[in-house]
XYZ file of C-alpha atoms in Angstrom:
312
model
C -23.564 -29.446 7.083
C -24.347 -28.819 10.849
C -21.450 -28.319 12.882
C -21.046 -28.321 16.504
C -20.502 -24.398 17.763
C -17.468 -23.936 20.193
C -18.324 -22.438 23.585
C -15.425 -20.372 25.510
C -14.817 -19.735 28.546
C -13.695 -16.060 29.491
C -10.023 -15.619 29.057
C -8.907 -15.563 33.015
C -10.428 -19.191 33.277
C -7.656 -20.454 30.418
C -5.915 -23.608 30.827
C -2.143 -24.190 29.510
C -2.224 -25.174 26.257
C 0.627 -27.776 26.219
C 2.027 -30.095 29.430
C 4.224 -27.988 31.213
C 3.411 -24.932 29.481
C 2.130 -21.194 31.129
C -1.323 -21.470 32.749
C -1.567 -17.742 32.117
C -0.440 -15.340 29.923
C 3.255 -14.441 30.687
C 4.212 -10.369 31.353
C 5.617 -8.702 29.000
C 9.122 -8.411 28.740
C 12.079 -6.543 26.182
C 13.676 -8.231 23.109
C 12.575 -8.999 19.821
C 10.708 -12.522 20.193
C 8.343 -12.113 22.913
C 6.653 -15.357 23.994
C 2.769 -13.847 24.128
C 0.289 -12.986 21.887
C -0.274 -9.403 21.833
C -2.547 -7.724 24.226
C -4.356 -5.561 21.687
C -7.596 -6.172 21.088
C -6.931 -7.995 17.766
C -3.760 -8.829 16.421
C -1.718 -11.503 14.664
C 1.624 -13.014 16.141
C 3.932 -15.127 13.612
C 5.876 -17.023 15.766
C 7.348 -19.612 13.070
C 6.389 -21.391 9.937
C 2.946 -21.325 9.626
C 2.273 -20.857 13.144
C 0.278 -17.811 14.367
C -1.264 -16.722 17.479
C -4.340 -14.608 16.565
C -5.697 -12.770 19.623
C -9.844 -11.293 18.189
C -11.591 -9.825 20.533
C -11.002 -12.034 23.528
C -10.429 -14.935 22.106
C -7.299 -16.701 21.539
C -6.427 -18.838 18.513
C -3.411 -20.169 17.263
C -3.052 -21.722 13.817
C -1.032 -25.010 12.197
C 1.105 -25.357 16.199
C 4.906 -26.284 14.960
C 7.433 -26.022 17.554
C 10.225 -28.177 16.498
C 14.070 -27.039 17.168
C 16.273 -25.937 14.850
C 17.735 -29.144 13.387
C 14.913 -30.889 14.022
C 13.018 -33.337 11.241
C 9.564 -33.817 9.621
C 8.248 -36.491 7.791
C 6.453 -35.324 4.725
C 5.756 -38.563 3.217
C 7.272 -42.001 3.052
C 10.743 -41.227 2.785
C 10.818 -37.615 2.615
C 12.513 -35.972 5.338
C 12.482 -31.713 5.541
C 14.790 -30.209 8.548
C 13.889 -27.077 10.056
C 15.944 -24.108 9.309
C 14.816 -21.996 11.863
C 13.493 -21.902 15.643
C 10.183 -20.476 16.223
C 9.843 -17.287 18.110
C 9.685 -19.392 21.463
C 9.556 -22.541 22.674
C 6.387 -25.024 23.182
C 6.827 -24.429 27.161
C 6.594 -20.955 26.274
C 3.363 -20.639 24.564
C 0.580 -19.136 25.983
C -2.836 -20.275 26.591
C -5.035 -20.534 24.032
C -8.505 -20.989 23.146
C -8.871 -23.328 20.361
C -6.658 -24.957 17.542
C -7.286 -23.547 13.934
C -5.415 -26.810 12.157
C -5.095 -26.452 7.860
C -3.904 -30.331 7.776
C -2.615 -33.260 9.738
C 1.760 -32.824 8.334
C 4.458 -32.906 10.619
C 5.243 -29.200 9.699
C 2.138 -27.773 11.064
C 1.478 -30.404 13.329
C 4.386 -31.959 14.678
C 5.156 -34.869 17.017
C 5.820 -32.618 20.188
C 2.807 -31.150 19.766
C 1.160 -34.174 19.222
C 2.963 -35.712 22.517
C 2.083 -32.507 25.081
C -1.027 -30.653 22.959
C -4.186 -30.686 26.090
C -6.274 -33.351 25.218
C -9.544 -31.384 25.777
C -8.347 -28.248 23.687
C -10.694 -27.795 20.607
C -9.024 -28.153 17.272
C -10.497 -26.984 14.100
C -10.137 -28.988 10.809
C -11.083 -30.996 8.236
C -12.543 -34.973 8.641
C -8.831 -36.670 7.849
C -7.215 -35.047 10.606
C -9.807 -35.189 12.808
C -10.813 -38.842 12.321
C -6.892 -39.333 13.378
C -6.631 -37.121 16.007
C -9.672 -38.461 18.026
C -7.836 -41.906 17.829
C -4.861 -40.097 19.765
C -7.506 -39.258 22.409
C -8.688 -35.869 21.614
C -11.620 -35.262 22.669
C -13.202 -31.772 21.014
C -12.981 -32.327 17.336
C -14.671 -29.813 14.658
C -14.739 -31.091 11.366
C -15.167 -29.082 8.870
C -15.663 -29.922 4.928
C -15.241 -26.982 2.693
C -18.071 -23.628 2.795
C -19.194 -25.254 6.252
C -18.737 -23.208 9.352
C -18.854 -23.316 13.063
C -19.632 -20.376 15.470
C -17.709 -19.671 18.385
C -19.478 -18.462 21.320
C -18.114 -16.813 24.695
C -19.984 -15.907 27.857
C -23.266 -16.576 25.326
C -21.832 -13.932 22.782
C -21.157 -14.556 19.012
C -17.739 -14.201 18.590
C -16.461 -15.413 15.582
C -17.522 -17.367 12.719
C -15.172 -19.653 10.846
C -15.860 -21.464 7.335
C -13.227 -23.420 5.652
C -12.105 -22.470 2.565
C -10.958 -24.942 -0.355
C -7.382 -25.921 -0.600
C -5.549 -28.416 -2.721
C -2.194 -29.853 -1.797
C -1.422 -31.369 -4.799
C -3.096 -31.360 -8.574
C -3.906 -34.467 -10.854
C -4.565 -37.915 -10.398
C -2.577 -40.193 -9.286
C -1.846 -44.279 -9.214
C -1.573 -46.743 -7.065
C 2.124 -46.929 -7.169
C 2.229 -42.640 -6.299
C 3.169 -43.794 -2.920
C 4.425 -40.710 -1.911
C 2.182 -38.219 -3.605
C -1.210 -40.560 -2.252
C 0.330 -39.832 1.570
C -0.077 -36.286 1.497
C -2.946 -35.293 3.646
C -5.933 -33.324 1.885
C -5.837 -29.412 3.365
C -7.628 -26.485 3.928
C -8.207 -22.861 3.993
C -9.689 -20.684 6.290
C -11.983 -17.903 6.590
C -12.414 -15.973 10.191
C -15.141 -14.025 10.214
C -14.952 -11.229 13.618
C -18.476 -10.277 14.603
C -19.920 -7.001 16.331
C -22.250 -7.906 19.373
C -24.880 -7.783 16.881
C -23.990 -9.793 14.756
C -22.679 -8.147 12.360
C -19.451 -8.947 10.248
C -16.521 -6.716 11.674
C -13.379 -7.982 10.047
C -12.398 -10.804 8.020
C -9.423 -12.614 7.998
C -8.393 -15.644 5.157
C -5.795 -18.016 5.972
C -4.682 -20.013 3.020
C -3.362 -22.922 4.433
C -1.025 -25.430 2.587
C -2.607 -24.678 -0.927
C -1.284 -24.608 -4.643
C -3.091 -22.418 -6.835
C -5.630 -23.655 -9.417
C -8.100 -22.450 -11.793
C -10.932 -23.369 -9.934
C -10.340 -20.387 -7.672
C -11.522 -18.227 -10.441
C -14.740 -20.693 -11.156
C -17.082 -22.389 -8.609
C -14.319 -21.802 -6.223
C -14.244 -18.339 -6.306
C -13.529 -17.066 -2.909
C -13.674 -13.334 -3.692
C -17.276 -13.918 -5.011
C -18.524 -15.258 -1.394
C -16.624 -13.215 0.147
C -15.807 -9.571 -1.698
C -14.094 -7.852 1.305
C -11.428 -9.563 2.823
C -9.285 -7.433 5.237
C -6.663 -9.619 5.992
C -4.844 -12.690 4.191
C -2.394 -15.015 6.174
C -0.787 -16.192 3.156
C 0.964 -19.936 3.152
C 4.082 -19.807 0.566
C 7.659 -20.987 0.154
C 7.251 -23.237 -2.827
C 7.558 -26.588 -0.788
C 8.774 -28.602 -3.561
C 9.309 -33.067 -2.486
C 12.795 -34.202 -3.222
C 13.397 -36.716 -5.969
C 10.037 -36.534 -7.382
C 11.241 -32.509 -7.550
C 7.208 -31.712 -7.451
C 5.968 -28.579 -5.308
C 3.114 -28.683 -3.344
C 2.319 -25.162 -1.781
C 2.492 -22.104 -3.540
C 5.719 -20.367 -4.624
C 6.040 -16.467 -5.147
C 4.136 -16.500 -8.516
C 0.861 -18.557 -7.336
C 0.917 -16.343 -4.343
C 0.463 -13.607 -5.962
C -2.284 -14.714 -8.383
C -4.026 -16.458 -5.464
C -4.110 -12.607 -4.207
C -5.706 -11.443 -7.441
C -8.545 -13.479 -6.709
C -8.968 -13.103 -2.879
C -8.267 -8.826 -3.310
C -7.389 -8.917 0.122
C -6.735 -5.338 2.205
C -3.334 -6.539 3.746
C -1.368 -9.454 3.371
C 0.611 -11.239 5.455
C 3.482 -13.593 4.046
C 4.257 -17.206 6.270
C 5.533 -20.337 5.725
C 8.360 -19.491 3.253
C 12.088 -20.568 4.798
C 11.543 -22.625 7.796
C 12.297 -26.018 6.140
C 15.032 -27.197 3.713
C 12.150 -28.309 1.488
C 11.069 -24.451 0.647
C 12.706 -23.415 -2.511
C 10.776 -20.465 -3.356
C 12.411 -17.809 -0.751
C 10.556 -14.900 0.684
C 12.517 -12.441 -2.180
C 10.652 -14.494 -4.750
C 7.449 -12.964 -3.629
C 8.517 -9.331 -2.951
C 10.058 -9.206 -6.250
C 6.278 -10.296 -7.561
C 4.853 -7.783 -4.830
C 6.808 -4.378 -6.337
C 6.509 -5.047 -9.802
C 2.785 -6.150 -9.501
C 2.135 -2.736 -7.767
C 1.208 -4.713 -4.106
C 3.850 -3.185 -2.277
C 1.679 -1.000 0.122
C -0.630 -4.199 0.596
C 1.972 -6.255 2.253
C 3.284 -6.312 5.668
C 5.923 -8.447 6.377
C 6.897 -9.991 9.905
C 10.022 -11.069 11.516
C 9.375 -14.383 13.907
C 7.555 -12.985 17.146
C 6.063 -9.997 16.144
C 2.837 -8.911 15.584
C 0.440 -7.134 13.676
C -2.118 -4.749 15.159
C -5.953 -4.101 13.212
């Protein structure tokens, strides 16, 4: 599938990101949650659920944008309510500017209504055809759909930048009736897969985002990630064991499929997110480090309080 490539301006012509948010990056200040993406060359910032500010080589990304309040409420489905646990690192009129949206799927939790409300119109957003279909009837106006192993290139100042391909993902397993009201509503998701190129072209670093996924077999067959793709460097790794109420069914991975998901994609480093931000995540974070020593990962895994960054 041919995709439209996204052209970038250079970094000092950035526009906010949100209504009412900085125009351009912030200074840098003390304390532990700083409101900025870091100024290293590359780097990751978790600010919050499964939202991430990834700054590659002079460009600016951030990843699944939730900025709800402590308190605050998502809609999951009809009737299924999750309340946030836990503020991000800083708040929406804090963010900085960015250059495009990486978005896994169109759920409250990774896309929520304040966002929606105050996200720039004209930003680009990266995702599949569901949530772009519905986000150009809110008036966006540069959409990049992506179906899974298609890519788009993103240029700036005429250079190859990055390359990003989107990666297969599966929110939920099985079929389902008619009468699976709730279980029908749940949006289809995706991975990602950022690939960081040299001026020549060639690949530099690769980074694979999971997105909202449950593991499946088919990772290990025609879905085989680490066969496309044998070196991955970094893994931003979606967990948490987000499990519906009543119907008591989970539908991202808990500390067990995130670790066999990591068998497959044999990733350099690993990155844990989206584990205790909602009510709905019943896998904690100790789940998966139990997993990570006694599966021998423990050097493999960096973990992140909200606002800090890694460095590569």
């Amino acid at each position: 599938m041919s995709n439209p490539e996204i052209t970038l301006d250079v970094p000092t012509t950035r526009l906010a990101t949100f209504d009412g948010s900085l125009a351009t990056d912030p200074p840098a200040h003390d304390g532990h949650a700083t409101p900025i993406a870091s100024k290293a060359s590359k780097s990751v910032q978790w600010v919050g659920n499964a939202t991430c500010i990834l700054e590659l080589n002079r460009v600016c990304i951030m990843a699944d944008p939730n900025f709800l309040h402590q308190g605050d409420h998502v809609r999951l489905g009809p009737g299924v309510i999750a309340t946030r646990l836990h503020a991000p690192a800083f708040a929406l009129e804090d963010c900085p500017p960015v250059d495009f949206i990486l978005l896994s799927h169109l759920h409250e939790d990774h896309f929520d209504a304040a966002v929606a409300q105050k996200l720039r119109r004209s930003i680009p957003i990266v995702s599949n055809q569901f949530a772009t279909e519905r986000l150009a009837k809110q008036g966006y106006t540069h959409l990049i759909t992506l179906g899974t192993w298609d890519s788009t290139m993103v240029k700036q100042s005429g250079t190859k930048k990055l390359k990003i391909t989107s990666m297969p993902g599966k929110h939920t397993i099985g079929a389902f009736t008619e009468k699976d009201v709730v279980m029908n509503s749940i949006p289809p998701t995706m991975g990602s897969l950022i690939e960081l190129l040299r001026e020549e072209g060639e690949v530099e670093y690769t980074i694979y985002i999971s997105g909202d996924t449950l593991y499946y077999e088919e990772f290990k067959g025609n879905y085989d990630i680490h066969t496309k793709y044998p070196h991955i460097d970094l893994c931003l790794l979606y967990i948490g064991g987000t499990t519906l109420p009543v119907l008591i069914i989970m539908v991202t991975m808990d500390g067990e499929q995130g670790i066999k998901l990591l068998h497959v994609v044999n990733p350099d480093k690993t990155i844990p997110i989206h584990f205790d931000d909602y009510d709905a995540f019943l896998s904690p974070l100790s789940d998966f480090q139990k997993i990570v020593e006694a599966e021998g990962w423990t050097d493999r895994v960096v973990y992140l309080d909200r606002g800090e960054s890694y460095r590569f």
